[in-house]
mmCIF file of C-alpha atoms in Angstrom:
data_model
loop_
_atom_site.group_PDB
_atom_site.id
_atom_site.type_symbol
_atom_site.label_atom_id
_atom_site.label_comp_id
_atom_site.label_asym_id
_atom_site.label_seq_id
_atom_site.Cartn_x
_atom_site.Cartn_y
_atom_site.Cartn_z
ATOM 1 C CA MET R 1 94.236 111.393 107.524
ATOM 2 C CA ILE R 2 93.389 109.288 104.844
ATOM 3 C CA ALA R 3 96.043 108.425 101.846
ATOM 4 C CA VAL R 4 94.844 106.703 98.984
ATOM 5 C CA ILE R 5 97.026 105.244 95.915
ATOM 6 C CA ALA R 6 95.736 104.652 92.645
ATOM 7 C CA ASP R 7 97.296 102.597 89.790
ATOM 8 C CA ASP R 8 96.077 105.027 87.322
ATOM 9 C CA ILE R 9 94.945 108.946 87.543
ATOM 10 C CA THR R 10 91.208 109.028 86.328
ATOM 11 C CA GLY R 11 91.026 106.867 89.201
ATOM 12 C CA ALA R 12 92.628 109.226 91.491
ATOM 13 C CA ALA R 13 90.533 111.939 90.686
ATOM 14 C CA GLU R 14 87.447 109.909 90.994
ATOM 15 C CA VAL R 15 88.132 108.883 94.852
ATOM 16 C CA ALA R 16 89.380 112.772 95.473
ATOM 17 C CA GLY R 17 85.710 113.878 94.454
ATOM 18 C CA ILE R 18 83.923 111.641 96.366
ATOM 19 C CA ALA R 19 86.129 112.669 99.002
ATOM 20 C CA ARG R 20 85.170 116.538 98.239
ATOM 21 C CA ARG R 21 81.728 115.513 98.146
ATOM 22 C CA PHE R 22 81.714 114.574 101.946
ATOM 23 C CA GLY R 23 83.093 118.035 102.628
ATOM 24 C CA LEU R 24 87.068 117.085 103.178
ATOM 25 C CA ARG R 25 89.812 118.853 102.398
ATOM 26 C CA VAL R 26 91.343 116.823 99.199
ATOM 27 C CA ARG R 27 94.215 116.815 97.278
ATOM 28 C CA LEU R 28 95.365 115.082 94.163
ATOM 29 C CA SER R 29 99.096 114.684 93.185
ATOM 30 C CA ILE R 30 101.637 112.722 91.369
ATOM 31 C CA GLN R 31 104.225 112.507 93.798
ATOM 32 C CA PRO R 32 103.560 111.729 97.969
ATOM 33 C CA CYS R 33 103.733 114.690 100.129
ATOM 34 C CA MET R 34 105.482 115.008 103.043
ATOM 35 C CA LYS R 35 103.510 117.996 105.027
ATOM 36 C CA PRO R 36 99.714 117.545 103.003
ATOM 37 C CA ASP R 37 97.642 120.534 104.595
ATOM 38 C CA CYS R 38 94.135 117.855 103.701
ATOM 39 C CA ASP R 39 92.481 115.232 105.026
ATOM 40 C CA VAL R 40 92.618 113.412 102.167
ATOM 41 C CA ILE R 41 95.863 112.626 99.929
ATOM 42 C CA VAL R 42 95.422 110.834 97.031
ATOM 43 C CA ILE R 43 98.380 110.110 95.184
ATOM 44 C CA ALA R 44 97.963 108.639 91.180
ATOM 45 C CA THR R 45 100.489 106.145 90.169
ATOM 46 C CA ASP R 46 100.475 104.829 86.817
ATOM 47 C CA THR R 47 101.232 100.926 87.999
ATOM 48 C CA ARG R 48 98.442 99.723 85.542
ATOM 49 C CA SER R 49 99.909 100.670 82.695
ATOM 50 C CA MET R 50 103.690 99.165 83.874
ATOM 51 C CA THR R 51 105.048 95.986 84.280
ATOM 52 C CA GLU R 52 104.324 93.585 87.443
ATOM 53 C CA ASP R 53 107.883 94.445 88.712
ATOM 54 C CA GLU R 54 107.270 98.069 87.918
ATOM 55 C CA ALA R 55 103.989 98.313 89.556
ATOM 56 C CA VAL R 56 105.447 96.646 92.628
ATOM 57 C CA ALA R 57 108.971 98.652 92.718
ATOM 58 C CA GLU R 58 106.586 101.678 92.192
ATOM 59 C CA THR R 59 104.027 100.760 95.411
ATOM 60 C CA VAL R 60 106.950 100.001 97.803
ATOM 61 C CA ARG R 61 108.384 103.522 96.643
ATOM 62 C CA VAL R 62 104.865 105.139 97.651
ATOM 63 C CA ALA R 63 103.998 103.071 100.109
ATOM 64 C CA ARG R 64 107.407 103.984 101.970
ATOM 65 C CA ALA R 65 106.985 107.376 101.563
ATOM 66 C CA ILE R 66 103.578 107.037 102.886
ATOM 67 C CA LYS R 67 104.289 105.177 105.977
ATOM 68 C CA GLU R 68 106.966 108.505 106.679
ATOM 69 C CA MET R 69 104.548 110.819 106.560
ATOM 70 C CA PRO R 70 103.056 112.533 109.541
ATOM 71 C CA CYS R 71 98.767 111.900 110.656
ATOM 72 C CA ILE R 72 98.694 109.361 107.651
ATOM 73 C CA GLU R 73 96.320 106.855 109.951
ATOM 74 C CA ARG R 74 94.145 104.920 107.162
ATOM 75 C CA ILE R 75 95.630 103.843 103.632
ATOM 76 C CA PHE R 76 93.566 102.630 101.272
ATOM 77 C CA LYS R 77 94.463 101.088 97.867
ATOM 78 C CA LYS R 78 92.150 102.209 94.726
ATOM 79 C CA THR R 79 91.670 99.779 91.831
ATOM 80 C CA ASP R 80 90.449 99.425 88.628
ATOM 81 C CA SER R 81 86.614 98.746 88.602
ATOM 82 C CA ALA R 82 86.556 95.873 85.282
ATOM 83 C CA LEU R 83 89.761 93.985 87.146
ATOM 84 C CA ARG R 84 92.764 95.500 84.922
ATOM 85 C CA GLY R 85 95.774 96.179 86.707
ATOM 86 C CA HIS R 86 98.454 94.222 88.638
ATOM 87 C CA VAL R 87 96.188 94.145 91.697
ATOM 88 C CA VAL R 88 97.323 91.140 93.554
ATOM 89 C CA ALA R 89 101.232 91.807 93.800
ATOM 90 C CA GLU R 90 100.325 95.589 94.140
ATOM 91 C CA LEU R 91 98.312 94.215 97.113
ATOM 92 C CA GLU R 92 101.140 92.324 98.798
ATOM 93 C CA ALA R 93 103.567 94.759 98.165
ATOM 94 C CA LEU R 94 101.328 97.213 100.030
ATOM 95 C CA MET R 95 100.840 95.053 102.811
ATOM 96 C CA SER R 96 104.064 93.935 103.435
ATOM 97 C CA VAL R 97 105.131 97.708 103.755
ATOM 98 C CA SER R 98 102.170 99.032 105.879
ATOM 99 C CA GLY R 99 103.124 95.816 108.414
ATOM 100 C CA CYS R 100 99.441 94.381 107.181
ATOM 101 C CA ARG R 101 98.510 91.011 106.643
ATOM 102 C CA ASN R 102 95.184 91.186 105.168
ATOM 103 C CA ALA R 103 93.465 93.114 102.312
ATOM 104 C CA LEU R 104 89.504 93.272 101.370
ATOM 105 C CA TYR R 105 89.191 93.038 97.630
ATOM 106 C CA ILE R 106 85.957 94.625 95.937
ATOM 107 C CA PRO R 107 86.255 95.920 92.830
ATOM 108 C CA ALA R 108 82.433 96.174 91.658
ATOM 109 C CA ASN R 109 80.448 99.212 91.772
ATOM 110 C CA PRO R 110 76.834 97.929 92.267
ATOM 111 C CA SER R 111 75.674 102.037 91.832
ATOM 112 C CA LYS R 112 76.913 101.903 88.056
ATOM 113 C CA GLY R 113 75.720 98.301 87.262
ATOM 114 C CA ARG R 114 78.995 96.738 88.273
ATOM 115 C CA THR R 115 78.749 93.960 90.245
ATOM 116 C CA ILE R 116 79.875 90.483 91.626
ATOM 117 C CA ARG R 117 77.683 87.477 92.070
ATOM 118 C CA ASP R 118 78.654 83.969 92.678
ATOM 119 C CA GLY R 119 82.048 85.281 92.169
ATOM 120 C CA ILE R 120 81.656 86.137 88.664
ATOM 121 C CA TYR R 121 81.717 89.912 87.136
ATOM 122 C CA TYR R 122 79.373 91.476 85.850
ATOM 123 C CA ILE R 123 78.517 94.657 83.859
ATOM 124 C CA GLY R 124 75.103 95.786 83.295
ATOM 125 C CA GLY R 125 74.702 91.831 83.652
ATOM 126 C CA MET R 126 76.774 91.019 80.825
ATOM 127 C CA PRO R 127 79.939 88.938 82.022
ATOM 128 C CA LEU R 128 82.548 90.876 81.775
ATOM 129 C CA HIS R 129 84.881 88.618 79.281
ATOM 130 C CA GLU R 130 81.760 89.922 77.020
ATOM 131 C CA THR R 131 81.892 93.389 76.983
ATOM 132 C CA ASP R 132 84.349 95.284 75.048
ATOM 133 C CA PHE R 133 87.209 95.097 77.967
ATOM 134 C CA SER R 134 87.411 91.609 76.503
ATOM 135 C CA PHE R 135 89.814 93.870 73.757
ATOM 136 C CA ASP R 136 91.388 96.198 76.339
ATOM 137 C CA PRO R 137 95.116 96.764 74.427
ATOM 138 C CA GLU R 138 96.550 95.337 78.007
ATOM 139 C CA PHE R 139 94.639 93.764 80.171
ATOM 140 C CA PRO R 140 91.739 91.970 77.779
ATOM 141 C CA ALA R 141 89.394 90.656 80.181
ATOM 142 C CA TYR R 142 90.060 86.480 79.300
ATOM 143 C CA SER R 143 87.190 85.822 82.166
ATOM 144 C CA SER R 144 84.788 86.893 84.276
ATOM 145 C CA ASP R 145 85.429 84.773 87.302
ATOM 146 C CA LEU R 146 87.270 85.988 90.231
ATOM 147 C CA ARG R 147 88.724 82.347 91.326
ATOM 148 C CA VAL R 148 89.924 81.950 87.639
ATOM 149 C CA ARG R 149 91.624 85.691 87.563
ATOM 150 C CA PHE R 150 93.155 85.594 91.280
ATOM 151 C CA PRO R 151 93.484 82.244 92.056
ATOM 152 C CA ASP R 152 95.644 82.619 94.917
ATOM 153 C CA CYS R 153 94.524 85.659 96.771
ATOM 154 C CA ARG R 154 93.093 84.119 99.960
ATOM 155 C CA GLU R 155 96.389 82.069 100.376
ATOM 156 C CA LYS R 156 97.857 85.292 99.973
ATOM 157 C CA GLY R 157 95.682 86.967 102.961
ATOM 158 C CA ILE R 158 93.269 88.708 100.271
ATOM 159 C CA ARG R 159 89.759 88.382 100.394
ATOM 160 C CA TYR R 160 86.915 89.469 97.903
ATOM 161 C CA THR R 161 83.157 89.107 98.246
ATOM 162 C CA ASP R 162 80.719 89.073 96.270
ATOM 163 C CA ALA R 163 78.587 92.589 95.852
ATOM 164 C CA VAL R 164 75.257 93.019 94.018
ATOM 165 C CA THR R 165 74.236 95.816 95.883
ATOM 166 C CA GLU R 166 75.733 99.004 97.803
ATOM 167 C CA GLU R 167 74.280 97.741 100.841
ATOM 168 C CA ASP R 168 76.838 94.375 100.318
ATOM 169 C CA VAL R 169 79.590 96.404 100.077
ATOM 170 C CA ARG R 170 78.612 98.186 102.800
ATOM 171 C CA THR R 171 78.257 95.547 104.806
ATOM 172 C CA ALA R 172 81.734 93.950 103.592
ATOM 173 C CA ILE R 173 83.690 97.215 105.031
ATOM 174 C CA ALA R 174 81.724 97.574 108.467
ATOM 175 C CA MET R 175 82.925 93.599 109.281
ATOM 176 C CA ALA R 176 86.645 94.775 108.088
ATOM 177 C CA GLY R 177 88.905 95.022 110.611
ATOM 178 C CA ASP R 178 90.958 98.336 111.139
ATOM 179 C CA ASP R 179 94.523 96.397 110.496
ATOM 180 C CA VAL R 180 92.888 94.852 106.503
ATOM 181 C CA VAL R 181 93.599 97.232 103.744
ATOM 182 C CA PRO R 182 90.937 97.900 101.852
ATOM 183 C CA ALA R 183 91.096 98.160 97.907
ATOM 184 C CA GLY R 184 88.857 98.043 95.018
ATOM 185 C CA ALA R 185 86.871 100.652 93.079
ATOM 186 C CA ALA R 186 84.635 104.399 93.868
ATOM 187 C CA ASP R 187 81.706 102.133 96.198
ATOM 188 C CA LEU R 188 84.075 100.702 98.438
ATOM 189 C CA PHE R 189 85.791 104.053 99.228
ATOM 190 C CA THR R 190 82.557 105.895 99.362
ATOM 191 C CA ALA R 191 81.511 102.832 101.946
ATOM 192 C CA PHE R 192 84.831 103.438 103.594
ATOM 193 C CA LEU R 193 84.014 107.318 104.277
ATOM 194 C CA GLN R 194 80.584 106.603 105.583
ATOM 195 C CA ARG R 195 82.350 104.663 107.538
ATOM 196 C CA HIS R 196 84.609 106.734 109.387
ATOM 197 C CA PHE R 197 83.009 110.621 108.627
ATOM 198 C CA SER R 198 79.844 111.954 108.143
ATOM 199 C CA CYS R 199 78.851 113.002 104.605
ATOM 200 C CA ASN R 200 79.147 117.400 105.381
ATOM 201 C CA GLY R 201 78.799 118.034 101.260
ATOM 202 C CA VAL R 202 79.910 120.695 99.802
ATOM 203 C CA VAL R 203 78.776 123.421 97.145
ATOM 204 C CA ASP R 204 80.775 123.957 94.048
ATOM 205 C CA SER R 205 80.812 127.715 92.941
ATOM 206 C CA GLU R 206 83.385 126.730 89.954
ATOM 207 C CA SER R 207 80.744 125.591 87.696
ATOM 208 C CA HIS R 208 81.129 126.551 84.367
ATOM 209 C CA VAL R 209 83.796 124.486 82.137
ATOM 210 C CA ASN R 210 84.846 126.927 78.665
ATOM 211 C CA LEU R 211 84.526 124.793 75.665
ATOM 212 C CA GLU R 212 85.822 127.883 73.905
ATOM 213 C CA ASP R 213 89.188 127.633 75.028
ATOM 214 C CA CYS R 214 89.803 123.773 75.483
ATOM 215 C CA ILE R 215 92.188 121.092 74.056
ATOM 216 C CA ILE R 216 89.585 117.495 74.385
ATOM 217 C CA VAL R 217 91.350 113.987 74.069
ATOM 218 C CA CYS R 218 89.834 111.200 73.841
ATOM 219 C CA GLY R 219 92.703 108.927 74.576
ATOM 220 C CA SER R 220 90.665 106.095 75.414
ATOM 221 C CA THR R 221 89.785 101.866 74.208
ATOM 222 C CA GLN R 222 86.606 103.399 75.407
ATOM 223 C CA SER R 223 86.068 106.687 74.254
ATOM 224 C CA LYS R 224 83.370 108.198 71.694
ATOM 225 C CA PRO R 225 84.652 111.261 70.573
ATOM 226 C CA VAL R 226 82.160 114.182 71.698
ATOM 227 C CA SER R 227 79.368 116.272 69.663
ATOM 228 C CA CYS R 228 79.869 119.448 71.481
ATOM 229 C CA GLY R 229 80.644 122.116 68.459
ATOM 230 C CA VAL R 230 84.333 121.613 68.780
ATOM 231 C CA GLY R 231 86.285 120.561 65.385
ATOM 232 C CA ILE R 232 87.960 117.026 65.597
ATOM 233 C CA TYR R 233 91.222 115.675 64.558
ATOM 234 C CA TYR R 234 92.111 112.493 64.372
ATOM 235 C CA MET R 235 95.432 111.448 63.919
ATOM 236 C CA PRO R 236 96.376 110.709 60.612
ATOM 237 C CA SER R 237 96.848 107.013 59.763
ATOM 238 C CA ASP R 238 100.797 106.996 59.463
ATOM 239 C CA VAL R 239 101.628 108.833 62.950
ATOM 240 C CA TYR R 240 99.374 105.847 64.455
ATOM 241 C CA ASN R 241 100.885 103.022 62.563
ATOM 242 C CA GLY R 242 104.411 104.521 63.544
ATOM 243 C CA THR R 243 105.174 105.345 60.255
ATOM 244 C CA ALA R 244 105.710 109.182 60.469
ATOM 245 C CA PRO R 245 106.064 111.342 62.643
ATOM 246 C CA ALA R 246 103.411 113.920 64.265
ATOM 247 C CA ASP R 247 104.889 117.074 63.085
ATOM 248 C CA VAL R 248 102.831 117.583 60.340
ATOM 249 C CA TRP R 249 99.938 116.976 62.414
ATOM 250 C CA ASN R 250 100.904 118.710 65.404
ATOM 251 C CA LYS R 251 101.420 121.765 63.106
ATOM 252 C CA GLU R 252 97.581 121.272 61.406
ATOM 253 C CA LEU R 253 96.256 121.173 65.172
ATOM 254 C CA ALA R 254 98.247 124.581 66.881
ATOM 255 C CA LYS R 255 97.254 126.755 63.623
ATOM 256 C CA ALA R 256 93.412 125.063 64.179
ATOM 257 C CA TYR R 257 93.510 126.176 67.269
ATOM 258 C CA GLY R 258 94.826 129.359 66.827
ATOM 259 C CA GLU R 259 91.751 130.147 64.848
ATOM 260 C CA LYS R 260 88.890 128.284 66.723
ATOM 261 C CA HIS R 261 90.406 128.337 70.445
ATOM 262 C CA SER R 262 88.957 124.299 70.492
ATOM 263 C CA VAL R 263 89.722 121.536 69.588
ATOM 264 C CA ILE R 264 89.418 117.536 70.001
ATOM 265 C CA LEU R 265 92.049 114.735 69.508
ATOM 266 C CA ALA R 266 90.944 111.548 68.498
ATOM 267 C CA LEU R 267 91.902 108.249 67.393
ATOM 268 C CA ARG R 268 89.834 107.207 64.085
ATOM 269 C CA ASP R 269 91.759 103.715 63.912
ATOM 270 C CA ARG R 270 91.474 101.049 66.993
ATOM 271 C CA SER R 271 93.587 98.442 65.232
ATOM 272 C CA ARG R 272 96.436 98.080 67.277
ATOM 273 C CA THR R 273 96.927 96.224 70.251
ATOM 274 C CA GLY R 274 99.354 95.725 72.967
ATOM 275 C CA LYS R 275 101.394 97.059 75.421
ATOM 276 C CA GLU R 276 103.771 98.483 73.438
ATOM 277 C CA SER R 277 101.403 100.375 70.847
ATOM 278 C CA ALA R 278 99.761 100.922 73.470
ATOM 279 C CA VAL R 279 102.316 102.687 75.267
ATOM 280 C CA TYR R 280 103.223 104.160 71.731
ATOM 281 C CA LEU R 281 99.703 106.090 71.192
ATOM 282 C CA ARG R 282 99.702 107.423 74.316
ATOM 283 C CA GLU R 283 103.246 109.124 74.279
ATOM 284 C CA THR R 284 102.385 110.610 71.189
ATOM 285 C CA MET R 285 99.333 111.677 72.312
ATOM 286 C CA ALA R 286 101.095 113.173 75.189
ATOM 287 C CA GLY R 287 103.613 114.854 73.017
ATOM 288 C CA THR R 288 100.992 116.489 70.605
ATOM 289 C CA VAL R 289 99.348 117.894 73.573
ATOM 290 C CA LYS R 290 102.193 119.195 74.721
ATOM 291 C CA TYR R 291 103.052 121.202 71.843
ATOM 292 C CA LEU R 292 99.971 122.867 71.623
ATOM 293 C CA VAL R 293 99.914 124.010 75.339
ATOM 294 C CA ASP R 294 103.026 125.515 74.749
ATOM 295 C CA ILE R 295 102.029 127.465 72.529
ATOM 296 C CA HIS R 296 98.422 127.847 73.332
ATOM 297 C CA ARG R 297 97.748 127.598 77.028
ATOM 298 C CA PRO R 298 93.767 126.720 76.945
ATOM 299 C CA ASP R 299 91.701 127.460 79.969
ATOM 300 C CA GLU R 300 90.707 123.781 79.944
ATOM 301 C CA LEU R 301 91.947 120.008 79.307
ATOM 302 C CA ILE R 302 89.395 117.706 79.033
ATOM 303 C CA ILE R 303 90.952 114.040 79.024
ATOM 304 C CA GLU R 304 89.148 110.784 78.532
ATOM 305 C CA GLY R 305 91.375 107.754 79.619
ATOM 306 C CA GLY R 306 93.785 107.231 82.690
ATOM 307 C CA ALA R 307 97.107 106.144 81.211
ATOM 308 C CA THR R 308 96.692 109.234 78.591
ATOM 309 C CA ALA R 309 96.105 111.398 80.974
ATOM 310 C CA PHE R 310 99.262 110.717 83.564
ATOM 311 C CA ALA R 311 101.147 110.784 80.168
ATOM 312 C CA ILE R 312 100.025 114.067 78.801
ATOM 313 C CA LEU R 313 100.048 115.614 82.098
ATOM 314 C CA GLY R 314 103.679 113.999 83.212
ATOM 315 C CA ARG R 315 105.423 115.364 79.488
ATOM 316 C CA LEU R 316 103.367 118.895 80.981
ATOM 317 C CA GLY R 317 105.142 118.828 84.360
ATOM 318 C CA TRP R 318 101.921 119.344 85.923
ATOM 319 C CA ASP R 319 102.173 116.931 89.568
ATOM 320 C CA SER R 320 99.526 118.494 92.323
ATOM 321 C CA PHE R 321 95.713 119.215 91.429
ATOM 322 C CA ALA R 322 93.142 121.473 93.641
ATOM 323 C CA ILE R 323 90.258 119.371 93.029
ATOM 324 C CA VAL R 324 87.531 122.145 92.768
ATOM 325 C CA ARG R 325 84.336 120.334 91.420
ATOM 326 C CA GLU R 326 83.014 116.942 91.127
ATOM 327 C CA ILE R 327 80.514 117.263 87.459
ATOM 328 C CA ALA R 328 79.485 113.753 87.685
ATOM 329 C CA PRO R 329 80.973 110.359 89.233
ATOM 330 C CA GLY R 330 84.149 110.003 88.094
ATOM 331 C CA VAL R 331 84.288 113.451 86.185
ATOM 332 C CA ILE R 332 86.440 115.411 87.944
ATOM 333 C CA ARG R 333 87.656 119.080 87.323
ATOM 334 C CA MET R 334 90.596 119.787 89.011
ATOM 335 C CA ARG R 335 92.869 123.312 89.149
ATOM 336 C CA ALA R 336 96.156 122.761 88.113
ATOM 337 C CA SER R 337 99.478 125.174 89.745
ATOM 338 C CA ASN R 338 99.602 127.670 86.807
ATOM 339 C CA GLY R 339 95.942 128.185 87.172
ATOM 340 C CA THR R 340 94.670 125.565 83.683
ATOM 341 C CA TYR R 341 91.547 123.538 84.514
ATOM 342 C CA VAL R 342 92.324 119.735 83.578
ATOM 343 C CA THR R 343 88.870 117.818 83.473
ATOM 344 C CA MET R 344 89.226 113.894 83.865
ATOM 345 C CA LYS R 345 86.918 110.512 82.769
ATOM 346 C CA PRO R 346 87.667 106.951 82.785
ATOM 347 C CA GLY R 347 86.950 106.029 79.543
ATOM 348 C CA SER R 348 84.413 103.670 80.281
ATOM 349 C CA TYR R 349 82.778 106.233 82.354
ATOM 350 C CA HIS R 350 80.403 108.926 80.738
ATOM 351 C CA TRP R 351 80.477 112.804 80.708
ATOM 352 C CA GLY R 352 77.770 113.355 83.454
ATOM 353 C CA GLY R 353 76.270 115.935 81.069
ATOM 354 C CA LEU R 354 79.331 117.915 80.627
ATOM 355 C CA PHE R 355 78.613 117.873 77.145
ATOM 356 C CA GLY R 356 74.822 117.486 77.184
ATOM 357 C CA ILE R 357 75.735 113.852 77.047
#
């Protein structure tokens, strides 16, 4: 059995979808499960939204719990494909608990145009710090050079390498020993599974997403509200700025949902930056979604943005999910224990045709 520790929930869903693509039994959970009935258990943490000390403590807690789980043979650390998060600190903590002295860190996703050449990270041929990730509220990309971003990696046993093609990623994972913790993005996880399993494939029978009874949340800094015939309701300026509670907006949304049975929640303004503002906005959005779900339980909950998704699902108290469909790489449909379908994706990924885009 493989255990995956992901630093955000959309990344967790992404690798869960990849494991399902291989025909493996997979479960996504927000907490370690002592007796998971699956081939791959993906544990979603929210360490990317924590302080470094909090992230280390949470990584240690989850790693120790995994160590006590029966039948776990290998651990994979899922990290962001745009270098965000407390990567080195979390890997050090995981290596310490697991007993591994080395880690292989490849955040590149060549299949999506995210590459590392001569130690420089590129997205679509553009250096990372020249993209919208330079405006990330919690981890702004101030440099695209991994030697600048992670200057003490190698001294701590963490090796990274160039990855311009998917073959580069496969070669790197093939050369890593079983005592090396693999850490990185979706392409590395795919290569990791290819090394250990044959891809049997899976036929998804539950393919229809019911847009006539759904809540869609565009909660990422990379989000662009979708156009799918569903009304868009932007967070009011006074709620966005923290000068008024969300009560009036919540009631407006509840009324609209009662009449139209579907709503899109979005942010019109994106001027607020910094961790405190990011936490406030996602927690406010999470409270609004819980208010709506408590009144009108939707068939579908569709969320864009990992930190927002984690806050929403935590507020709802939903912590374990069966993967039912990989709509597109990174766009994953799951079923919560109460029967509601949850579809998630990272903010910087495309919808994969879900809304015709």
